[in-house]
Coordinates of C-alpha atoms in Angstrom, one line a residue:
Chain A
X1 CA -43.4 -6.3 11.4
X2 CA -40.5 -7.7 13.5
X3 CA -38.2 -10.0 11.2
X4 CA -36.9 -12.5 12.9
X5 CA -33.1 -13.8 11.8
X6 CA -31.9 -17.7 11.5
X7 CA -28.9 -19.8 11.1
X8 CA -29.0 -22.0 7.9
X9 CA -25.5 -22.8 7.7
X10 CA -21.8 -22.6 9.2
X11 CA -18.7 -23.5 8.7
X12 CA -15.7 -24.6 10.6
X13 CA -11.7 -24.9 10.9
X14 CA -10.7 -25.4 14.2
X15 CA -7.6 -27.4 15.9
X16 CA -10.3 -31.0 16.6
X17 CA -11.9 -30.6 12.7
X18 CA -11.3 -28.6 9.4
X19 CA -14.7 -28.9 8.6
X20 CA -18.0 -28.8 10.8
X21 CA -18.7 -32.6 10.4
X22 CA -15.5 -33.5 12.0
X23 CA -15.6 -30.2 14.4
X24 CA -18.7 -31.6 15.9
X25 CA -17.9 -35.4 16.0
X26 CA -14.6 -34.2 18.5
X27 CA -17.1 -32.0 20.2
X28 CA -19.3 -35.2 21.3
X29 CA -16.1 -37.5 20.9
X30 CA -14.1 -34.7 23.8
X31 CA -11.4 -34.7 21.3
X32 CA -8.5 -32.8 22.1
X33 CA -6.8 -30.7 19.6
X34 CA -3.8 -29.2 21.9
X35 CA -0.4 -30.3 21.6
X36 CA 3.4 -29.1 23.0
X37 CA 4.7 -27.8 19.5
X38 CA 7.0 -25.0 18.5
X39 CA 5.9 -22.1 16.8
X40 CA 9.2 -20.7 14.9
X41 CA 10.1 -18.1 12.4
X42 CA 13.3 -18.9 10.7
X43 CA 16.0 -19.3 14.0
X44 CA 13.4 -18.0 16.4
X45 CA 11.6 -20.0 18.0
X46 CA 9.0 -20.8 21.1
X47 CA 8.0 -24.1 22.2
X48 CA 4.1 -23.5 23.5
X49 CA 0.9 -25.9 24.0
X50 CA -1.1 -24.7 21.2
X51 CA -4.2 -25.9 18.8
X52 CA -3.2 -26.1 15.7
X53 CA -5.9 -26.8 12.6
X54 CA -5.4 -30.0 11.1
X55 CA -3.3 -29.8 7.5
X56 CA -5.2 -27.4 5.2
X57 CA -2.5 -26.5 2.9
X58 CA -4.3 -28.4 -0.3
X59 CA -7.4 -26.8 0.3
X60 CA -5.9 -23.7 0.6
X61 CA -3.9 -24.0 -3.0
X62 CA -7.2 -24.5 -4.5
X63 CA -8.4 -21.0 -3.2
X64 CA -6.8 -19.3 -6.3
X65 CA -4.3 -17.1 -6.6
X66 CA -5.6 -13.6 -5.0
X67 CA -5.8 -16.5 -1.3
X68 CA -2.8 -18.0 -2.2
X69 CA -1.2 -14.7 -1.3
X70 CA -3.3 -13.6 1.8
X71 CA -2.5 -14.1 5.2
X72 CA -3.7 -17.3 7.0
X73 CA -6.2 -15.5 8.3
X74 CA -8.1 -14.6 5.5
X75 CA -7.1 -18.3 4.3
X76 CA -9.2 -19.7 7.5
X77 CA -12.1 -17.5 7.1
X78 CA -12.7 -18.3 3.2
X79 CA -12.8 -21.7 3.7
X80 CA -15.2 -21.5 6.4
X81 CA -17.0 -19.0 4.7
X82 CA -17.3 -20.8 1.8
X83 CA -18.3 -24.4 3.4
X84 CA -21.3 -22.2 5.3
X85 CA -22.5 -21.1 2.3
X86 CA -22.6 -24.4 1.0
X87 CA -24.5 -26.2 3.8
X88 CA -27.1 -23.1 3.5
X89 CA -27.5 -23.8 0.0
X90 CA -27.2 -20.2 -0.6
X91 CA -27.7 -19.0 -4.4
X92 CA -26.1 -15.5 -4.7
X93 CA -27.5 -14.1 -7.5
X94 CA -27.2 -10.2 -8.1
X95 CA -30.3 -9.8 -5.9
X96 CA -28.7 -11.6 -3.1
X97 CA -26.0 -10.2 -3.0
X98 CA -26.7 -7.0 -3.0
X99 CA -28.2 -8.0 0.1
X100 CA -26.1 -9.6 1.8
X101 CA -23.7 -8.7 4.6
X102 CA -20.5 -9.9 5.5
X103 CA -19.3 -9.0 9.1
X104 CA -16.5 -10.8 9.7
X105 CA -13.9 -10.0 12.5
X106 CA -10.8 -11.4 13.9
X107 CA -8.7 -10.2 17.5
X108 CA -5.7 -9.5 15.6
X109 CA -5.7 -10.0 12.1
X110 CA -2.9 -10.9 9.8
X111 CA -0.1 -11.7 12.5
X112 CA 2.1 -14.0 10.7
X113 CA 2.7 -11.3 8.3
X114 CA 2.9 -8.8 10.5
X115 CA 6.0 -11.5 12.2
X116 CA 7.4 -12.0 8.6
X117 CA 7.7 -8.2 7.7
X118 CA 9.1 -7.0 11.1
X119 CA 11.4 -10.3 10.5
X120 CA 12.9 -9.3 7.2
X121 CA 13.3 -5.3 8.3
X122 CA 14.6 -6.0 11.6
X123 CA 17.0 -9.4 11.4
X124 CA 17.6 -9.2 7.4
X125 CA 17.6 -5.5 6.7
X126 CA 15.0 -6.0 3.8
X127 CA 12.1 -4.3 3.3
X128 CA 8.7 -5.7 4.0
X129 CA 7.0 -7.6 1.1
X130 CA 4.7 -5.1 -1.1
X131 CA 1.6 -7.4 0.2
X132 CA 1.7 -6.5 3.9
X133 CA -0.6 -4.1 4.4
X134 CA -3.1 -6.4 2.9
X135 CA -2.3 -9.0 4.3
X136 CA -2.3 -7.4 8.0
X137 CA -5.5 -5.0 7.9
X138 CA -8.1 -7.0 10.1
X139 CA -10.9 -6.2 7.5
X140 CA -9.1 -8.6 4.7
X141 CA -10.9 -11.9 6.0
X142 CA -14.1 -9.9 5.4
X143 CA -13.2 -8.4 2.3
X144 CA -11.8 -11.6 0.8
X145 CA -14.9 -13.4 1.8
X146 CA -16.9 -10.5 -0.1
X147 CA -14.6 -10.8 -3.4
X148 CA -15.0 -14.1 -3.7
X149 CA -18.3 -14.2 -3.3
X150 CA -19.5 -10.9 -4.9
X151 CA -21.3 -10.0 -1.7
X152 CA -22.1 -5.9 -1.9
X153 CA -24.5 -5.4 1.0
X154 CA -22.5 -4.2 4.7
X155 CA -19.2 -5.7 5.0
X156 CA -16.5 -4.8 8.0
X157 CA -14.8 -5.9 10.5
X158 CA -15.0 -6.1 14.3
X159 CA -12.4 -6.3 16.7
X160 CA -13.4 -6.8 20.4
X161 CA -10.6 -9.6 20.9
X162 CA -12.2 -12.4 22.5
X163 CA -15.7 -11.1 21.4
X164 CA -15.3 -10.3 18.2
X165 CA -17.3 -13.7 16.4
X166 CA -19.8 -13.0 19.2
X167 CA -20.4 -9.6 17.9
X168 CA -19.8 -9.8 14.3
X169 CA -23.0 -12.5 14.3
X170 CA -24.9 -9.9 16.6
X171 CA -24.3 -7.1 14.9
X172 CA -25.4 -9.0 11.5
X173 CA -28.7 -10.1 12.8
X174 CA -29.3 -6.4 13.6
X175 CA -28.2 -5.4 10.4
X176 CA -30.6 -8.2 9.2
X177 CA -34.0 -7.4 11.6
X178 CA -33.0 -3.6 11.0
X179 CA -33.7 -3.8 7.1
X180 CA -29.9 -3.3 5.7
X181 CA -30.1 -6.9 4.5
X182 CA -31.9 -10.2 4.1
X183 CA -28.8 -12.5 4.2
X184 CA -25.5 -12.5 6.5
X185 CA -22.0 -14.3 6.3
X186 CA -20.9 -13.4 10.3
X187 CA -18.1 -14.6 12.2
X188 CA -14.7 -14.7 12.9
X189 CA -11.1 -15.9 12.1
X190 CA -7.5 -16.1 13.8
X191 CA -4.4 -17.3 13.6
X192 CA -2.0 -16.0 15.9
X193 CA -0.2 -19.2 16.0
X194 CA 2.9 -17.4 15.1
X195 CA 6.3 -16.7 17.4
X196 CA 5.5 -13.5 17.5
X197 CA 2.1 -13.2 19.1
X198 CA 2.9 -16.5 21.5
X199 CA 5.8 -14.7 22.8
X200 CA 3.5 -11.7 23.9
X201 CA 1.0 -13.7 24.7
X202 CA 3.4 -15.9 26.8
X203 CA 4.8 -12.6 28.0
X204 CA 1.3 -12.1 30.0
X205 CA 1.9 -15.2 31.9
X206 CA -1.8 -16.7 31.7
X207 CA -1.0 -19.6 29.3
X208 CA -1.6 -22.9 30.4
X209 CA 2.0 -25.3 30.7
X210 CA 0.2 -28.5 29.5
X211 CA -3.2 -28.0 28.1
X212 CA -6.5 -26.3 29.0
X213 CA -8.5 -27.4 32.2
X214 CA -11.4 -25.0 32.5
X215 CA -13.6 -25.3 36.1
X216 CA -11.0 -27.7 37.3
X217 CA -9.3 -26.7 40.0
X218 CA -5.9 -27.4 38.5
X219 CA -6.7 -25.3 35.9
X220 CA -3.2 -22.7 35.1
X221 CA -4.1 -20.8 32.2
X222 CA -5.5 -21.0 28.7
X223 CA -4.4 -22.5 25.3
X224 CA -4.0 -20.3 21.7
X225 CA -6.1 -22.5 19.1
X226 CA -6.2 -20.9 16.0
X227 CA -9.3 -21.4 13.1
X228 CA -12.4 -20.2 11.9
X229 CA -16.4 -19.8 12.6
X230 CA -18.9 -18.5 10.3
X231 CA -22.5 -18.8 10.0
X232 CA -25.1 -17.7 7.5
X233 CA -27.9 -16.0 8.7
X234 CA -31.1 -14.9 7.4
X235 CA -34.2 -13.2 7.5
X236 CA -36.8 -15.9 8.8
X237 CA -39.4 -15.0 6.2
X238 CA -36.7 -15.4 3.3
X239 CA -35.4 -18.6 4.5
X240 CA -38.6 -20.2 4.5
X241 CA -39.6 -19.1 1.1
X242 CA -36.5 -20.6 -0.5
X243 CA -37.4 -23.8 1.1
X244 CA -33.8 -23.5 3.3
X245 CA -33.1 -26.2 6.4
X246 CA -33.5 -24.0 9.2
X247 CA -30.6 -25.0 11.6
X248 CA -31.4 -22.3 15.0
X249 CA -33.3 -19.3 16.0
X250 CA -30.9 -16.4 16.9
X251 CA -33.4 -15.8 19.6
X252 CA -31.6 -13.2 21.3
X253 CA -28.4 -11.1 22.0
X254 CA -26.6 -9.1 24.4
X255 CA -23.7 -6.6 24.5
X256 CA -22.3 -4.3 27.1
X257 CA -19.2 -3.6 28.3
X258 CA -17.8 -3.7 32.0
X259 CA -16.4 -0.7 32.0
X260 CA -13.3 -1.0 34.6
X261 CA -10.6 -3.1 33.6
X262 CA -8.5 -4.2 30.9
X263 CA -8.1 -7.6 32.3
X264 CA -9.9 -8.7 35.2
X265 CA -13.3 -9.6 34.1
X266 CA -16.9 -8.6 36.2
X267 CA -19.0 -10.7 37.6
X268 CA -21.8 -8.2 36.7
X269 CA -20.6 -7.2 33.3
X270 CA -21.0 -10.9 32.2
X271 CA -24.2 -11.4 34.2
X272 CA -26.0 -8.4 33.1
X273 CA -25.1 -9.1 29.0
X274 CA -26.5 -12.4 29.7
X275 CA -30.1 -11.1 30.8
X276 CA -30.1 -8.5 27.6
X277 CA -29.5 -11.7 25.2
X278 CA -31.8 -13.7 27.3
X279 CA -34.8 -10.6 27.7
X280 CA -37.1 -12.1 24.9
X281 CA -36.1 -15.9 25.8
X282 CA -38.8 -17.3 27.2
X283 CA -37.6 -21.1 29.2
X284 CA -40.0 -23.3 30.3
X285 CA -37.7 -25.7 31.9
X286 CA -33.9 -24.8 32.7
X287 CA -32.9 -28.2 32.3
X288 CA -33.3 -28.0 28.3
X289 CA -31.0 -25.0 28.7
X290 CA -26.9 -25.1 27.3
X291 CA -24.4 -22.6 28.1
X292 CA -21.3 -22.8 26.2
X293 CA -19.0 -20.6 28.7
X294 CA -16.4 -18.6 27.6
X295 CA -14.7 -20.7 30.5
X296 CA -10.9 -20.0 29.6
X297 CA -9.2 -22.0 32.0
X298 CA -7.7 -18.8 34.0
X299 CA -7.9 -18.4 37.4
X300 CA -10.4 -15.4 37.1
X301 CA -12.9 -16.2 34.4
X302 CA -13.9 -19.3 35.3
X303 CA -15.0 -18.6 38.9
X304 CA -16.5 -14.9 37.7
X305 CA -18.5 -16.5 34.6
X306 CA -20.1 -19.2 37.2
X307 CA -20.9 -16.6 39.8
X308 CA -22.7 -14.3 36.5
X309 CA -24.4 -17.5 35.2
X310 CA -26.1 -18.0 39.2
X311 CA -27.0 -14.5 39.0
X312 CA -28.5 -15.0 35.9
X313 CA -30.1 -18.0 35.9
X314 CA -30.9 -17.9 39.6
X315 CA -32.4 -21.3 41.2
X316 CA -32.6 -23.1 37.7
X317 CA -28.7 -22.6 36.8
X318 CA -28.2 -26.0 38.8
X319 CA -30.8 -27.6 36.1
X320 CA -28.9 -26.5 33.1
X321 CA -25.3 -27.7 31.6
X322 CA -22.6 -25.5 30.9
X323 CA -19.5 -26.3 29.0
X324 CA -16.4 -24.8 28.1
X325 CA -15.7 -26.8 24.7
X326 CA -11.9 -24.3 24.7
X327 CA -11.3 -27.9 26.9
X328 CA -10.5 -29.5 23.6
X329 CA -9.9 -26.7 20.7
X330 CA -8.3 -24.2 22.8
X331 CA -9.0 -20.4 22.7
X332 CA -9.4 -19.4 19.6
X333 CA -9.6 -15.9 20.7
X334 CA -11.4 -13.7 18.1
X335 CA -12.8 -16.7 16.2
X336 CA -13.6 -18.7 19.7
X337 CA -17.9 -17.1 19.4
X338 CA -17.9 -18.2 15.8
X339 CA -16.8 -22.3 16.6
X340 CA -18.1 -21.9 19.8
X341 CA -22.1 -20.7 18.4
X342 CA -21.9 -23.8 16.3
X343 CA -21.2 -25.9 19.3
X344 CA -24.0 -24.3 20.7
X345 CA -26.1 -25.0 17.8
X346 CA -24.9 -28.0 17.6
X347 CA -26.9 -29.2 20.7
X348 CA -30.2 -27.9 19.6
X349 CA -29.9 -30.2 16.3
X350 CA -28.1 -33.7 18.1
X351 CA -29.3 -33.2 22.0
X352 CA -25.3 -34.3 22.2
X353 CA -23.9 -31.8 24.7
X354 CA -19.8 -31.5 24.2
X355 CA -17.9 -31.9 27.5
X356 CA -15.6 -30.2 29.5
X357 CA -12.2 -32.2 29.1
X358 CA -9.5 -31.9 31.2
X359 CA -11.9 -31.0 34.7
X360 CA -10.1 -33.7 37.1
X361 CA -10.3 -32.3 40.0
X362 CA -13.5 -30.1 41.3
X363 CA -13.3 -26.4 42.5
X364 CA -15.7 -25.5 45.2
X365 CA -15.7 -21.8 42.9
X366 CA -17.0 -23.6 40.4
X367 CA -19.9 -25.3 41.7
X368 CA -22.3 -26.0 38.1
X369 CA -22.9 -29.1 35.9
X370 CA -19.6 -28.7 33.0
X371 CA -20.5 -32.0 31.5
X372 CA -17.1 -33.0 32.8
X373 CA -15.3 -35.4 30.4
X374 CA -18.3 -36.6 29.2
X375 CA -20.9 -35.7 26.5
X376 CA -24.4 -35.7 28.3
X377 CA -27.5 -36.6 25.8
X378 CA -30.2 -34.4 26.8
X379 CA -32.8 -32.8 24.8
X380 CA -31.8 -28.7 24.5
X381 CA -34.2 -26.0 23.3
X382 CA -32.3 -22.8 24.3
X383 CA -28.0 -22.8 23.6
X384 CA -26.1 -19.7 25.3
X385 CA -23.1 -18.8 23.5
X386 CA -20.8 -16.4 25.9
X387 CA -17.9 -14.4 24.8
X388 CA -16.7 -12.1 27.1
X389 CA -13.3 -10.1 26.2
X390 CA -10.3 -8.6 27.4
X391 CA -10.8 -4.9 27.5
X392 CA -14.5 -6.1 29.3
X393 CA -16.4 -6.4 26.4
X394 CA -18.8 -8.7 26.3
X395 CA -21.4 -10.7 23.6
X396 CA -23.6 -13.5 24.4
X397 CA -25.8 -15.0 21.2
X398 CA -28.9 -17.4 22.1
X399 CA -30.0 -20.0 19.7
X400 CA -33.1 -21.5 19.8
X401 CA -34.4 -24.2 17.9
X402 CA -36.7 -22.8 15.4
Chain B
X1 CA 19.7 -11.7 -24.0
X2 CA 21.2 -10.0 -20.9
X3 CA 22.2 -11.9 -17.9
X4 CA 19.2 -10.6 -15.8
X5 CA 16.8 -11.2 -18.6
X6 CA 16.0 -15.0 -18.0
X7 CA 15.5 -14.2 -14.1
X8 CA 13.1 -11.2 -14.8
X9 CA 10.9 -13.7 -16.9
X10 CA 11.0 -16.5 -14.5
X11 CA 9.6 -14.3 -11.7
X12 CA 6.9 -12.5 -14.5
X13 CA 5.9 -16.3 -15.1
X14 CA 5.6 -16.8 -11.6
X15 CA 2.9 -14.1 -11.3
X16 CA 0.8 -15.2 -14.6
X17 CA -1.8 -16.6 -13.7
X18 CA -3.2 -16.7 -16.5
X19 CA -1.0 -18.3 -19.1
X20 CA -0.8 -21.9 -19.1
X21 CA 2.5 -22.0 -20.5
X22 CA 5.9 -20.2 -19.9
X23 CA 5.9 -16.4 -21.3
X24 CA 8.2 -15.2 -23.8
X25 CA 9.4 -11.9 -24.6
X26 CA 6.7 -11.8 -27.5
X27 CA 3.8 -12.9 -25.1
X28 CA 1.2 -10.4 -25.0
X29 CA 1.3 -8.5 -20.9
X30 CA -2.7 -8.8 -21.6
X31 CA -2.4 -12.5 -21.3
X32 CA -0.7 -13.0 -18.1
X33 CA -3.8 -12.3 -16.3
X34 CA -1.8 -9.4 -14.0
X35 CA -3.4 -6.7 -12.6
X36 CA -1.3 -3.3 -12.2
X37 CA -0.5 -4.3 -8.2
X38 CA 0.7 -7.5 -9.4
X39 CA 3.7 -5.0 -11.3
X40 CA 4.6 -3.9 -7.5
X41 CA 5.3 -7.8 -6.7
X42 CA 7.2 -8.1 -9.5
X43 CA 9.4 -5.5 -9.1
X44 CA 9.6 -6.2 -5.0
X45 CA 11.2 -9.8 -6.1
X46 CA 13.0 -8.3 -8.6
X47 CA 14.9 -6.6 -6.3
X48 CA 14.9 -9.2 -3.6
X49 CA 16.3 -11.7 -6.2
X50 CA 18.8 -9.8 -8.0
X51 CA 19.8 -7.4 -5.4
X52 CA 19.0 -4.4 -7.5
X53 CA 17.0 -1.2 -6.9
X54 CA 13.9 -0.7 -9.1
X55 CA 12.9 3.2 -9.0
X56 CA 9.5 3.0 -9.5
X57 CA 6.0 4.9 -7.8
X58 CA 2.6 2.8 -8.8
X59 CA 1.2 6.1 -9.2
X60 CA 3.2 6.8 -11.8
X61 CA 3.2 4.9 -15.2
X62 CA 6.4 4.4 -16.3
X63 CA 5.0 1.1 -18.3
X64 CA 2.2 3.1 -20.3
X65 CA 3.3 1.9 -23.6
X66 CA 4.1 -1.5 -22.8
X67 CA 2.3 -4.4 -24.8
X68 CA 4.5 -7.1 -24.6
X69 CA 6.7 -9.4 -21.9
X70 CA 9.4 -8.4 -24.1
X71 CA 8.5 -4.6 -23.5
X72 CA 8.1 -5.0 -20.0
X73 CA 11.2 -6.4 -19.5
X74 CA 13.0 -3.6 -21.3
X75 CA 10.9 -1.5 -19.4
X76 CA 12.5 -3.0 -15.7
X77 CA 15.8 -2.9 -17.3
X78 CA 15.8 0.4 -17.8
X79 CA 14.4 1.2 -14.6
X80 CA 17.6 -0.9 -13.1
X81 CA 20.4 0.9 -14.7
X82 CA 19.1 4.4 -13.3

């Protein structure tokens, strides 16, 4: 018997909302969360646009001690972890938990520690605090997600950079519809808003000097957000037995992998990992369709994604809207699939489609509906949610509403 | 009391988590709510603090006999003067 997996909760932090409530009132509000600030460690300092989560510090002191002590990371992903629990009204007794994953990944891990040890050893001549290793491992969001909450079914990490929320919910629903558990906490976290990582990052020169402007013509680069996405998922058949509010269908998934460059993305990578998610899909009508793009801002992706989604969608991809909601939190890089599928979800419960902010002036490349500035009402029955990394790995997740 | 003794049990209080009020020498090491990883952040801001070196491998257990604050204290002196 196939089992089918759906959402029944999320959770957020991102730079427009510490919470999904407020994360989704900027998405329909086209709230922008990026600001000019500096990012410094002691004397050193770089002076960036950047998304920043609003002021979590309290939250965070009520975590406990073991959190207290974690990287920011691992901060980000428990609250979020713990807030979708919450809205799925998930009781994890030993039963549950047993069989419950916890796939949840991040691009880089615990950077500011990693900047704080290589700090003190380099500038101070100190050794690195005992916690570091950690504190830095990429699988200590998942891991303190899975203490706290006494989860023993499969827990890792993934680490595709910009995919890696994309394919830590993918993977978990085929953990889920293969039989290794009933219940999943999948997503991702990052905060690489440290001097450190912006200096590399600026280093690449493909950050934007303002703010993020994906489709638009004047678009110059993208903007480092930094937050959290999880969702609960769960086997259909379960959910409905314990009475749960059934939020989406994850109705289908792709992965592949372009397989040529570490930077320049593929028109037919993209396009051919959104037919695998979309395989089973069946769309009546294109115009109840929602694509939340990976749309960066850069020069490459955004043309390439909007050639892939015209290959895809053929005829019916001028129907449908596509937005790139990075316009207002930034690029949250391996969390951006875990904020960006509750965007996506988001439609399919409101019909309130987030807009594009910052598209002022049109590029004949990029030639689809972006909901440009404003959020379009519009009934939505199938929401695309597209991650497609650096290294040219790709995940796209479709909701549907269930 | 030595001069690094009021230091060592500000930065053992700092790490009990479970004590609601400040340790003593006399307070039982069972109270504090410290795991055995929690002795290697101890010792780390010991040396940070006081600019000492603290010999010590968590593999070993140079503490095995230790019931007290007061004990552990002794215990991180010693370990100093080597």
């Amino acid at each position: 018997m196939t089992r089918n997996v759906v959402v029944t909760g999320y959770g957020v932090i991102s730079p427009i909302g510490a919470d999904a409530a407020s994360f989704r009132d900027g998405l329909s509000k086209g709230r922008c969360g990026i600001a000019t600030d500096a990012f410094s460690i002691e004397e050193l300092s770089i002076t960036l646009p950047g998304g920043k989560a609003p002021d979590i510090a309290e939250r965070i002191d009520g975590l406990g001690p073991a959190l207290k002590r974690a990287d920011r990371v691992s901060q980000m992903a428990t609250l979020a972890a713990d807030e979708a629990i919450a809205h799925a009204g998930l009781e994890i007794d030993d039963e549950t938990a047993m069989r419950t994953a916890c796939i949840i990944g991040s691009g880089i891990g615990g950077q500011g520690s990693f900047d704080r040890a290589y700090y003190d050893m380099l500038k101070k001549d100190r050794r690195p605090h005992p916690l570091t290793v950690l504190r830095v491992i990429p699988n200590a969001p998942a891991s303190h997600v899975s203490i706290r909450h006494g989860l023993r079914g499969p827990s890792f990490a993934i680490a595709s950079a910009c995919a890696s929320a994309t394919h830590s919910i993918g993977v978990c629903a085929d953990i889920i519809r293969g039989g290794s558990a009933d219940v999943g906490v999948a997503g991702a976290a990052e905060a690489v808003l440290t001097y450190g990582a912006l200096e590399a990052w600026n280093a690449m020169r493909i950050l934007a000097d303002e703010t993020c402007r994906p489709f638009s013509k004047n678009r110059n680069g993208l903007a480092i957000g930094e937050g959290a996405g999880i969702l609960v998922l769960e086997e259909e058949e379960r959910a409905k037995a314990r009475g749960a509010n059934i939020l989406a269908r994850l109705a289908g998934f792709g992965m592949n992998a372009d397989g040529k460059d570490m930077i320049n993305p593929s028109m037919e990578g993209a396009a051919n990992c959104m037919k695998m998610a979309l395989s089973g899909v069946r769309i009546d009508d294109p115009s109840t369709v929602y694509i939340n793009a990976h749309g960066t801002g850069t020069f490459l992706n955004d043309p390439t994604e909007t050639k892939a989604i015209r290959e895809t969608f053929g005829a019916g991809a001028d129907q449908l809207v596509v937005s790139s909601t990075k316009s207002m939190h930034g690029h949250l890089l391996g969390a951006a699939g875990g904020v960006e599928a509750v965007a996506a979800i988001s439609t399919l419960e409101s019909g309130i489609i987030p807009p594009t902010i910052n598209l002022d002036e049109p590029d004949p490349d990029c030639d689809l509906n972006y909901a440009p500035n404003e959020a379009i009402e519009r009934r939505i029955d199938v929401a695309v949610s597209n991650s497609f990394a650096f290294g040219g790995m790709n995940a796209v997740a479709v909701f549907e509403k269930a | 009391m030595s001069e690094i003794e009021q230091p060592l049990l500000e930065i053992i209080a700092e790490h009990a988590v479970g004590l609601t009020s400040p340790p003593t020498r006399a307070t039982p090491i069972a109270d504090l709510g410290i795991d055995s990883f929690s002795i290697v952040e101890i010792i780390y801001e010991v040396e940070e603090k006081l600019g000492v070196d603290v010999p010590f491998n968590a593999n070993e257990n140079p503490f095995g006999d230790m019931s007290t604050v007061g004990d552990l204290i002794d215990a991180l002196q010693n370990l100093i003067k080597k």
